[in-house]
Amino acid sequence: MNNTPENSPSQDVPGQPPVSAPVPLTKPEPESRPAAVHAPVAAPVPAPAAAPRTSHAPVADADMRVSDADRERIAELLRDAYAEGRLDAEEHAERIGAAYAAKTFGDLVPLTRDLPAHRSVSFDKPPLGAEAPAPAPARPLPPARHEAPSVVAIFGGASRKGRWRVGSHLTAFTAFGGVEIDLTDAVFESPEVEITVTAVFGGVDIRVPENVTLLGSGVGIFGGFDVREQTAADPYAPVVRVKGLALFGGCEAKPRRGKKIKEWVRKQLGTE
């Protein structure tokens, strides 16, 4: 009887191959590996806020502000163009209004671009201490026209404007029509001009330079007689008196802004 336990390995029998020990059924525990060490991720550093920058870029020439002298220079060019017949009354009034309302050089340039007498608007400013350029010689004015001392419009219209000679008396009559009298470019041959108006179912429109004295004394019957009186600062300035009657019609007389008389009466009469 063999006392060798069942589970003990059998003895090697001579002439037989050795019996290998039984392989255990459990898998060996894997070697524990140290956990990977991750470097801490740095939090993003916020970029410093950009400091507000003050723009020192030069202003474009067309965006530069204009002065009253610049506006007056362009207005003078427009008046010359109107007196020469290059602009009609509507164009002249529209451009004059735009010239006095201009804020920058870019607003002034287009106003005289299509005129032969156009002088480009200069954006350059002379350096401090530099002598101002000599003014351009004045162009000779065309001779003033001789006109009748009366303006009549019946069932129509009549106008008196431009460079014409005005004497001491002027009469305006309209019936079912309109009369326009413009003295802004006229040559005054008398220190005082009296205009007598009669408007029946019609209207009379009178414009004078801004540097003359304007007085009025008229009557409106079922109509209006409006004279915007003013007194010139120069005591030798011409005086325009408007009087008359508006019956079912109207009369309006007022100075035109930006228009000044060029040939003073006191010079013509030798009072200087």
PDB file of C-alpha atoms in Angstrom:
ATOM      1  CA  MET A   1       0.000   0.000   0.000  1.00  0.00           C
ATOM      2  CA  ASN A   2       1.353   3.310  -1.101  1.00  0.00           C
ATOM      3  CA  ASN A   3       1.308   5.979   1.577  1.00  0.00           C
ATOM      4  CA  THR A   4       2.139   8.820  -0.724  1.00  0.00           C
ATOM      5  CA  PRO A   5      -0.512  11.460  -0.637  1.00  0.00           C
ATOM      6  CA  GLU A   6      -2.587  11.995  -3.785  1.00  0.00           C
ATOM      7  CA  ASN A   7      -1.614  15.564  -4.186  1.00  0.00           C
ATOM      8  CA  SER A   8       2.094  15.045  -3.694  1.00  0.00           C
ATOM      9  CA  PRO A   9       4.201  15.049  -6.750  1.00  0.00           C
ATOM     10  CA  SER A  10       4.907  11.585  -8.105  1.00  0.00           C
ATOM     11  CA  GLN A  11       8.345  10.281  -7.897  1.00  0.00           C
ATOM     12  CA  ASP A  12      10.345  10.157 -11.027  1.00  0.00           C
ATOM     13  CA  VAL A  13      10.149   6.773 -12.516  1.00  0.00           C
ATOM     14  CA  PRO A  14      13.333   5.608 -14.094  1.00  0.00           C
ATOM     15  CA  GLY A  15      13.038   5.739 -17.833  1.00  0.00           C
ATOM     16  CA  GLN A  16      10.054   8.133 -17.780  1.00  0.00           C
ATOM     17  CA  PRO A  17      10.145  11.883 -18.340  1.00  0.00           C
ATOM     18  CA  PRO A  18       9.818  13.945 -15.236  1.00  0.00           C
ATOM     19  CA  VAL A  19       6.370  15.179 -14.442  1.00  0.00           C
ATOM     20  CA  SER A  20       6.182  19.011 -14.203  1.00  0.00           C
ATOM     21  CA  ALA A  21       4.566  20.612 -11.276  1.00  0.00           C
ATOM     22  CA  PRO A  22       0.979  21.772 -11.835  1.00  0.00           C
ATOM     23  CA  VAL A  23       0.561  25.340 -13.051  1.00  0.00           C
ATOM     24  CA  PRO A  24      -1.531  27.475 -10.726  1.00  0.00           C
ATOM     25  CA  LEU A  25      -4.810  28.719 -12.236  1.00  0.00           C
ATOM     26  CA  THR A  26      -4.645  32.260 -10.783  1.00  0.00           C
ATOM     27  CA  LYS A  27      -3.005  35.073 -12.802  1.00  0.00           C
ATOM     28  CA  PRO A  28      -0.125  36.804 -11.169  1.00  0.00           C
ATOM     29  CA  GLU A  29      -0.849  40.264  -9.890  1.00  0.00           C
ATOM     30  CA  PRO A  30       0.514  42.864 -12.299  1.00  0.00           C
ATOM     31  CA  GLU A  31       3.287  44.948 -11.037  1.00  0.00           C
ATOM     32  CA  SER A  32       2.015  48.174  -9.641  1.00  0.00           C
ATOM     33  CA  ARG A  33       3.380  51.120 -11.558  1.00  0.00           C
ATOM     34  CA  PRO A  34       3.690  54.475  -9.974  1.00  0.00           C
ATOM     35  CA  ALA A  35       1.007  56.869 -11.182  1.00  0.00           C
ATOM     36  CA  ALA A  36       2.229  59.394 -13.702  1.00  0.00           C
ATOM     37  CA  VAL A  37       2.901  62.674 -12.109  1.00  0.00           C
ATOM     38  CA  HIS A  38       1.440  65.549 -14.127  1.00  0.00           C
ATOM     39  CA  ALA A  39       2.930  68.950 -13.736  1.00  0.00           C
ATOM     40  CA  PRO A  40       0.354  71.499 -12.604  1.00  0.00           C
ATOM     41  CA  VAL A  41      -1.004  73.563 -15.504  1.00  0.00           C
ATOM     42  CA  ALA A  42      -0.419  77.219 -14.929  1.00  0.00           C
ATOM     43  CA  ALA A  43      -3.532  79.369 -15.139  1.00  0.00           C
ATOM     44  CA  PRO A  44      -3.504  81.744 -18.158  1.00  0.00           C
ATOM     45  CA  VAL A  45      -2.264  85.144 -17.205  1.00  0.00           C
ATOM     46  CA  PRO A  46      -4.692  87.826 -18.453  1.00  0.00           C
ATOM     47  CA  ALA A  47      -3.138  90.300 -20.835  1.00  0.00           C
ATOM     48  CA  PRO A  48      -2.814  93.762 -19.346  1.00  0.00           C
ATOM     49  CA  ALA A  49      -5.526  96.111 -20.477  1.00  0.00           C
ATOM     50  CA  ALA A  50      -4.329  98.385 -23.226  1.00  0.00           C
ATOM     51  CA  ALA A  51      -4.036 101.933 -22.046  1.00  0.00           C
ATOM     52  CA  PRO A  52      -6.238 104.349 -23.971  1.00  0.00           C
ATOM     53  CA  ARG A  53      -4.255 106.043 -26.687  1.00  0.00           C
ATOM     54  CA  THR A  54      -4.825 109.585 -27.726  1.00  0.00           C
ATOM     55  CA  SER A  55      -4.876 109.941 -31.495  1.00  0.00           C
ATOM     56  CA  HIS A  56      -2.380 112.488 -32.708  1.00  0.00           C
ATOM     57  CA  ALA A  57      -3.022 111.842 -36.404  1.00  0.00           C
ATOM     58  CA  PRO A  58      -3.193 115.073 -38.396  1.00  0.00           C
ATOM     59  CA  VAL A  59      -6.618 116.252 -39.496  1.00  0.00           C
ATOM     60  CA  ALA A  60      -7.284 115.897 -43.204  1.00  0.00           C
ATOM     61  CA  ASP A  61      -7.157 119.171 -45.117  1.00  0.00           C
ATOM     62  CA  ALA A  62     -10.772 118.944 -46.225  1.00  0.00           C
ATOM     63  CA  ASP A  63     -11.879 118.459 -42.608  1.00  0.00           C
ATOM     64  CA  MET A  64     -10.186 121.581 -41.286  1.00  0.00           C
ATOM     65  CA  ARG A  65     -12.488 124.263 -39.925  1.00  0.00           C
ATOM     66  CA  VAL A  66     -12.941 127.461 -41.920  1.00  0.00           C
ATOM     67  CA  SER A  67     -12.975 131.015 -40.620  1.00  0.00           C
ATOM     68  CA  ASP A  68     -15.345 133.868 -41.363  1.00  0.00           C
ATOM     69  CA  ALA A  69     -12.714 135.329 -43.710  1.00  0.00           C
ATOM     70  CA  ASP A  70     -12.655 132.072 -45.701  1.00  0.00           C
ATOM     71  CA  ARG A  71     -16.436 132.098 -46.037  1.00  0.00           C
ATOM     72  CA  GLU A  72     -16.454 135.755 -47.096  1.00  0.00           C
ATOM     73  CA  ARG A  73     -13.779 135.117 -49.728  1.00  0.00           C
ATOM     74  CA  ILE A  74     -15.864 132.384 -51.376  1.00  0.00           C
ATOM     75  CA  ALA A  75     -19.003 134.523 -51.115  1.00  0.00           C
ATOM     76  CA  GLU A  76     -17.193 137.326 -52.951  1.00  0.00           C
ATOM     77  CA  LEU A  77     -16.279 134.961 -55.791  1.00  0.00           C
ATOM     78  CA  LEU A  78     -19.913 133.879 -56.046  1.00  0.00           C
ATOM     79  CA  ARG A  79     -21.094 137.497 -56.176  1.00  0.00           C
ATOM     80  CA  ASP A  80     -18.703 138.229 -59.016  1.00  0.00           C
ATOM     81  CA  ALA A  81     -19.919 135.166 -60.903  1.00  0.00           C
ATOM     82  CA  TYR A  82     -23.518 136.266 -60.411  1.00  0.00           C
ATOM     83  CA  ALA A  83     -22.789 139.820 -61.600  1.00  0.00           C
ATOM     84  CA  GLU A  84     -21.094 138.385 -64.716  1.00  0.00           C
ATOM     85  CA  GLY A  85     -24.106 136.212 -65.496  1.00  0.00           C
ATOM     86  CA  ARG A  86     -22.368 132.899 -64.803  1.00  0.00           C
ATOM     87  CA  LEU A  87     -24.889 132.015 -62.081  1.00  0.00           C
ATOM     88  CA  ASP A  88     -28.603 132.686 -62.087  1.00  0.00           C
ATOM     89  CA  ALA A  89     -30.422 134.077 -59.074  1.00  0.00           C
ATOM     90  CA  GLU A  90     -31.450 130.678 -57.717  1.00  0.00           C
ATOM     91  CA  GLU A  91     -27.964 129.175 -58.037  1.00  0.00           C
ATOM     92  CA  HIS A  92     -26.377 132.249 -56.501  1.00  0.00           C
ATOM     93  CA  ALA A  93     -28.732 132.233 -53.513  1.00  0.00           C
ATOM     94  CA  GLU A  94     -28.228 128.505 -52.954  1.00  0.00           C
ATOM     95  CA  ARG A  95     -24.428 128.710 -53.080  1.00  0.00           C
ATOM     96  CA  ILE A  96     -24.232 131.829 -50.927  1.00  0.00           C
ATOM     97  CA  GLY A  97     -26.308 130.078 -48.275  1.00  0.00           C
ATOM     98  CA  ALA A  98     -24.039 127.024 -48.451  1.00  0.00           C
ATOM     99  CA  ALA A  99     -20.928 129.232 -48.185  1.00  0.00           C
ATOM    100  CA  TYR A 100     -22.058 130.936 -44.982  1.00  0.00           C
ATOM    101  CA  ALA A 101     -23.191 127.595 -43.528  1.00  0.00           C
ATOM    102  CA  ALA A 102     -19.898 125.829 -44.368  1.00  0.00           C
ATOM    103  CA  LYS A 103     -17.984 124.312 -41.467  1.00  0.00           C
ATOM    104  CA  THR A 104     -14.926 122.852 -43.239  1.00  0.00           C
ATOM    105  CA  PHE A 105     -12.829 123.518 -46.350  1.00  0.00           C
ATOM    106  CA  GLY A 106     -14.400 120.441 -47.897  1.00  0.00           C
ATOM    107  CA  ASP A 107     -17.757 122.251 -47.823  1.00  0.00           C
ATOM    108  CA  LEU A 108     -16.353 125.344 -49.600  1.00  0.00           C
ATOM    109  CA  VAL A 109     -14.355 123.763 -52.426  1.00  0.00           C
ATOM    110  CA  PRO A 110     -17.307 122.527 -54.567  1.00  0.00           C
ATOM    111  CA  LEU A 111     -19.013 125.947 -54.549  1.00  0.00           C
ATOM    112  CA  THR A 112     -16.596 127.583 -57.046  1.00  0.00           C
ATOM    113  CA  ARG A 113     -15.132 124.533 -58.762  1.00  0.00           C
ATOM    114  CA  ASP A 114     -17.052 125.086 -62.016  1.00  0.00           C
ATOM    115  CA  LEU A 115     -16.345 128.820 -62.293  1.00  0.00           C
ATOM    116  CA  PRO A 116     -13.609 130.188 -64.607  1.00  0.00           C
ATOM    117  CA  ALA A 117     -12.553 132.668 -61.937  1.00  0.00           C
ATOM    118  CA  HIS A 118     -12.137 129.824 -59.459  1.00  0.00           C
ATOM    119  CA  ARG A 119      -9.262 130.309 -57.047  1.00  0.00           C
ATOM    120  CA  SER A 120      -8.553 127.112 -55.212  1.00  0.00           C
ATOM    121  CA  VAL A 121      -9.143 127.185 -51.486  1.00  0.00           C
ATOM    122  CA  SER A 122      -5.772 126.984 -49.769  1.00  0.00           C
ATOM    123  CA  PHE A 123      -5.449 124.576 -46.867  1.00  0.00           C
ATOM    124  CA  ASP A 124      -1.960 125.785 -45.991  1.00  0.00           C
ATOM    125  CA  LYS A 125      -1.496 128.235 -43.154  1.00  0.00           C
ATOM    126  CA  PRO A 126       1.482 130.601 -43.235  1.00  0.00           C
ATOM    127  CA  PRO A 127       4.039 129.989 -40.482  1.00  0.00           C
ATOM    128  CA  LEU A 128       4.044 132.252 -37.502  1.00  0.00           C
ATOM    129  CA  GLY A 129       5.917 135.459 -38.164  1.00  0.00           C
ATOM    130  CA  ALA A 130       5.725 135.061 -41.944  1.00  0.00           C
ATOM    131  CA  GLU A 131       4.524 138.005 -43.958  1.00  0.00           C
ATOM    132  CA  ALA A 132       1.064 137.669 -45.410  1.00  0.00           C
ATOM    133  CA  PRO A 133       1.032 137.318 -49.198  1.00  0.00           C
ATOM    134  CA  ALA A 134       0.131 140.421 -51.105  1.00  0.00           C
ATOM    135  CA  PRO A 135      -3.526 140.454 -52.156  1.00  0.00           C
ATOM    136  CA  ALA A 136      -4.279 139.804 -55.792  1.00  0.00           C
ATOM    137  CA  PRO A 137      -4.996 142.957 -57.770  1.00  0.00           C
ATOM    138  CA  ALA A 138      -8.685 143.695 -58.012  1.00  0.00           C
ATOM    139  CA  ARG A 139     -10.244 143.028 -61.364  1.00  0.00           C
ATOM    140  CA  PRO A 140     -11.833 146.030 -63.041  1.00  0.00           C
ATOM    141  CA  LEU A 141     -15.587 146.014 -62.682  1.00  0.00           C
ATOM    142  CA  PRO A 142     -17.761 146.225 -65.773  1.00  0.00           C
ATOM    143  CA  PRO A 143     -19.476 149.574 -66.366  1.00  0.00           C
ATOM    144  CA  ALA A 144     -22.811 149.999 -64.645  1.00  0.00           C
ATOM    145  CA  ARG A 145     -25.944 149.989 -66.801  1.00  0.00           C
ATOM    146  CA  HIS A 146     -28.217 152.999 -67.172  1.00  0.00           C
ATOM    147  CA  GLU A 147     -31.798 151.986 -66.437  1.00  0.00           C
ATOM    148  CA  ALA A 148     -35.146 153.759 -66.461  1.00  0.00           C
ATOM    149  CA  PRO A 149     -36.211 155.115 -63.058  1.00  0.00           C
ATOM    150  CA  SER A 150     -39.392 152.998 -63.100  1.00  0.00           C
ATOM    151  CA  VAL A 151     -40.129 149.255 -63.087  1.00  0.00           C
ATOM    152  CA  VAL A 152     -43.584 148.084 -64.257  1.00  0.00           C
ATOM    153  CA  ALA A 153     -45.149 144.611 -64.287  1.00  0.00           C
ATOM    154  CA  ILE A 154     -48.755 143.973 -65.372  1.00  0.00           C
ATOM    155  CA  PHE A 155     -49.937 140.372 -65.538  1.00  0.00           C
ATOM    156  CA  GLY A 156     -46.308 139.341 -65.532  1.00  0.00           C
ATOM    157  CA  GLY A 157     -42.969 139.967 -63.896  1.00  0.00           C
ATOM    158  CA  ALA A 158     -40.120 142.469 -64.088  1.00  0.00           C
ATOM    159  CA  SER A 159     -36.742 142.606 -62.366  1.00  0.00           C
ATOM    160  CA  ARG A 160     -33.894 145.049 -61.919  1.00  0.00           C
ATOM    161  CA  LYS A 161     -30.672 143.445 -60.688  1.00  0.00           C
ATOM    162  CA  GLY A 162     -26.960 143.225 -61.309  1.00  0.00           C
ATOM    163  CA  ARG A 163     -24.640 146.194 -61.803  1.00  0.00           C
ATOM    164  CA  TRP A 164     -26.866 149.159 -62.664  1.00  0.00           C
ATOM    165  CA  ARG A 165     -27.017 152.828 -61.747  1.00  0.00           C
ATOM    166  CA  VAL A 166     -29.688 153.898 -59.303  1.00  0.00           C
ATOM    167  CA  GLY A 167     -30.567 157.565 -58.848  1.00  0.00           C
ATOM    168  CA  SER A 168     -32.363 159.403 -56.104  1.00  0.00           C
ATOM    169  CA  HIS A 169     -35.867 158.203 -57.088  1.00  0.00           C
ATOM    170  CA  LEU A 170     -37.255 154.877 -58.260  1.00  0.00           C
ATOM    171  CA  THR A 171     -40.849 153.807 -58.922  1.00  0.00           C
ATOM    172  CA  ALA A 172     -42.197 150.245 -58.859  1.00  0.00           C
ATOM    173  CA  PHE A 173     -45.722 149.426 -60.082  1.00  0.00           C
ATOM    174  CA  THR A 174     -47.304 145.990 -60.389  1.00  0.00           C
ATOM    175  CA  ALA A 175     -50.854 144.784 -61.099  1.00  0.00           C
ATOM    176  CA  PHE A 176     -51.464 141.049 -61.061  1.00  0.00           C
ATOM    177  CA  GLY A 177     -47.731 140.511 -61.340  1.00  0.00           C
ATOM    178  CA  GLY A 178     -44.438 140.842 -59.516  1.00  0.00           C
ATOM    179  CA  VAL A 179     -41.452 143.189 -59.415  1.00  0.00           C
ATOM    180  CA  GLU A 180     -37.992 142.384 -58.082  1.00  0.00           C
ATOM    181  CA  ILE A 181     -35.532 145.190 -57.280  1.00  0.00           C
ATOM    182  CA  ASP A 182     -32.033 144.162 -56.226  1.00  0.00           C
ATOM    183  CA  LEU A 183     -29.701 146.959 -55.103  1.00  0.00           C
ATOM    184  CA  THR A 184     -26.942 144.715 -53.736  1.00  0.00           C
ATOM    185  CA  ASP A 185     -24.703 145.210 -56.794  1.00  0.00           C
ATOM    186  CA  ALA A 186     -26.051 148.573 -57.889  1.00  0.00           C
ATOM    187  CA  VAL A 187     -23.992 151.755 -58.115  1.00  0.00           C
ATOM    188  CA  PHE A 188     -25.570 154.472 -55.964  1.00  0.00           C
ATOM    189  CA  GLU A 189     -25.429 157.890 -57.612  1.00  0.00           C
ATOM    190  CA  SER A 190     -27.133 159.639 -54.715  1.00  0.00           C
ATOM    191  CA  PRO A 191     -26.630 159.432 -50.929  1.00  0.00           C
ATOM    192  CA  GLU A 192     -30.373 158.831 -50.552  1.00  0.00           C
ATOM    193  CA  VAL A 193     -32.660 156.675 -52.697  1.00  0.00           C
ATOM    194  CA  GLU A 194     -36.442 156.861 -52.428  1.00  0.00           C
ATOM    195  CA  ILE A 195     -38.481 153.948 -53.818  1.00  0.00           C
ATOM    196  CA  THR A 196     -42.213 154.446 -54.309  1.00  0.00           C
ATOM    197  CA  VAL A 197     -44.169 151.186 -54.496  1.00  0.00           C
ATOM    198  CA  THR A 198     -47.685 150.521 -55.793  1.00  0.00           C
ATOM    199  CA  ALA A 199     -48.741 146.866 -55.664  1.00  0.00           C
ATOM    200  CA  VAL A 200     -52.290 145.937 -56.714  1.00  0.00           C
ATOM    201  CA  PHE A 201     -52.973 142.189 -56.591  1.00  0.00           C
ATOM    202  CA  GLY A 202     -49.249 141.688 -56.907  1.00  0.00           C
ATOM    203  CA  GLY A 203     -45.975 141.841 -55.039  1.00  0.00           C
ATOM    204  CA  VAL A 204     -42.764 143.874 -54.906  1.00  0.00           C
ATOM    205  CA  ASP A 205     -39.568 142.391 -53.505  1.00  0.00           C
ATOM    206  CA  ILE A 206     -36.682 144.776 -52.654  1.00  0.00           C
ATOM    207  CA  ARG A 207     -33.173 143.749 -51.537  1.00  0.00           C
ATOM    208  CA  VAL A 208     -30.471 146.161 -50.338  1.00  0.00           C
ATOM    209  CA  PRO A 209     -26.846 145.695 -49.187  1.00  0.00           C
ATOM    210  CA  GLU A 210     -26.412 144.885 -45.526  1.00  0.00           C
ATOM    211  CA  ASN A 211     -24.305 147.984 -44.844  1.00  0.00           C
ATOM    212  CA  VAL A 212     -26.815 150.676 -45.895  1.00  0.00           C
ATOM    213  CA  THR A 213     -29.576 152.321 -43.891  1.00  0.00           C
ATOM    214  CA  LEU A 214     -33.062 151.056 -44.743  1.00  0.00           C
ATOM    215  CA  LEU A 215     -36.226 152.944 -43.726  1.00  0.00           C
ATOM    216  CA  GLY A 216     -39.873 152.362 -44.633  1.00  0.00           C
ATOM    217  CA  SER A 217     -43.300 153.954 -44.431  1.00  0.00           C
ATOM    218  CA  GLY A 218     -45.965 152.167 -46.444  1.00  0.00           C
ATOM    219  CA  VAL A 219     -49.619 151.159 -46.179  1.00  0.00           C
ATOM    220  CA  GLY A 220     -51.077 147.687 -46.688  1.00  0.00           C
ATOM    221  CA  ILE A 221     -54.793 147.359 -47.438  1.00  0.00           C
ATOM    222  CA  PHE A 222     -55.891 143.731 -47.507  1.00  0.00           C
ATOM    223  CA  GLY A 223     -52.209 143.071 -47.979  1.00  0.00           C
ATOM    224  CA  GLY A 224     -48.843 143.642 -46.333  1.00  0.00           C
ATOM    225  CA  PHE A 225     -46.135 146.290 -46.414  1.00  0.00           C
ATOM    226  CA  ASP A 226     -43.055 144.931 -44.622  1.00  0.00           C
ATOM    227  CA  VAL A 227     -39.817 146.928 -44.448  1.00  0.00           C
ATOM    228  CA  ARG A 228     -37.099 145.558 -42.150  1.00  0.00           C
ATOM    229  CA  GLU A 229     -35.541 148.804 -41.078  1.00  0.00           C
ATOM    230  CA  GLN A 230     -31.903 149.056 -40.095  1.00  0.00           C
ATOM    231  CA  THR A 231     -29.346 151.788 -39.472  1.00  0.00           C
ATOM    232  CA  ALA A 232     -25.850 151.415 -40.892  1.00  0.00           C
ATOM    233  CA  ALA A 233     -22.870 151.843 -38.600  1.00  0.00           C
ATOM    234  CA  ASP A 234     -21.300 154.262 -41.082  1.00  0.00           C
ATOM    235  CA  PRO A 235     -23.063 157.646 -40.925  1.00  0.00           C
ATOM    236  CA  TYR A 236     -22.075 158.277 -44.568  1.00  0.00           C
ATOM    237  CA  ALA A 237     -23.676 155.061 -45.823  1.00  0.00           C
ATOM    238  CA  PRO A 238     -26.467 155.439 -48.404  1.00  0.00           C
ATOM    239  CA  VAL A 239     -30.052 155.659 -47.165  1.00  0.00           C
ATOM    240  CA  VAL A 240     -32.853 153.721 -48.900  1.00  0.00           C
ATOM    241  CA  ARG A 241     -36.440 154.808 -48.139  1.00  0.00           C
ATOM    242  CA  VAL A 242     -39.338 152.611 -49.215  1.00  0.00           C
ATOM    243  CA  LYS A 243     -42.883 153.975 -49.209  1.00  0.00           C
ATOM    244  CA  GLY A 244     -46.138 153.357 -51.026  1.00  0.00           C
ATOM    245  CA  LEU A 245     -49.273 151.212 -51.065  1.00  0.00           C
ATOM    246  CA  ALA A 246     -50.024 147.498 -51.235  1.00  0.00           C
ATOM    247  CA  LEU A 247     -53.670 146.821 -52.142  1.00  0.00           C
ATOM    248  CA  PHE A 248     -54.567 143.128 -52.105  1.00  0.00           C
ATOM    249  CA  GLY A 249     -50.860 142.586 -52.543  1.00  0.00           C
ATOM    250  CA  GLY A 250     -47.586 142.918 -50.719  1.00  0.00           C
ATOM    251  CA  CYS A 251     -44.256 144.678 -50.505  1.00  0.00           C
ATOM    252  CA  GLU A 252     -41.179 143.324 -48.731  1.00  0.00           C
ATOM    253  CA  ALA A 253     -37.859 145.165 -48.352  1.00  0.00           C
ATOM    254  CA  LYS A 254     -34.900 143.790 -46.387  1.00  0.00           C
ATOM    255  CA  PRO A 255     -31.087 143.659 -46.398  1.00  0.00           C
ATOM    256  CA  ARG A 256     -29.332 140.702 -47.942  1.00  0.00           C
ATOM    257  CA  ARG A 257     -26.816 139.040 -45.676  1.00  0.00           C
ATOM    258  CA  GLY A 258     -23.264 138.954 -47.006  1.00  0.00           C
ATOM    259  CA  LYS A 259     -23.827 141.615 -49.642  1.00  0.00           C
ATOM    260  CA  LYS A 260     -22.079 144.922 -49.107  1.00  0.00           C
ATOM    261  CA  ILE A 261     -21.993 147.991 -51.278  1.00  0.00           C
ATOM    262  CA  LYS A 262     -18.629 148.217 -53.037  1.00  0.00           C
ATOM    263  CA  GLU A 263     -18.644 151.787 -54.326  1.00  0.00           C
ATOM    264  CA  TRP A 264     -19.397 154.195 -51.527  1.00  0.00           C
ATOM    265  CA  VAL A 265     -21.407 157.264 -52.327  1.00  0.00           C
ATOM    266  CA  ARG A 266     -19.167 159.439 -50.181  1.00  0.00           C
ATOM    267  CA  LYS A 267     -16.242 158.566 -52.447  1.00  0.00           C
ATOM    268  CA  GLN A 268     -18.166 159.433 -55.597  1.00  0.00           C
ATOM    269  CA  LEU A 269     -19.346 162.745 -54.162  1.00  0.00           C
ATOM    270  CA  GLY A 270     -15.903 163.704 -52.901  1.00  0.00           C
ATOM    271  CA  THR A 271     -16.931 163.790 -49.249  1.00  0.00           C
ATOM    272  CA  GLU A 272     -13.689 162.122 -48.182  1.00  0.00           C
TER     273      GLU A 272
END
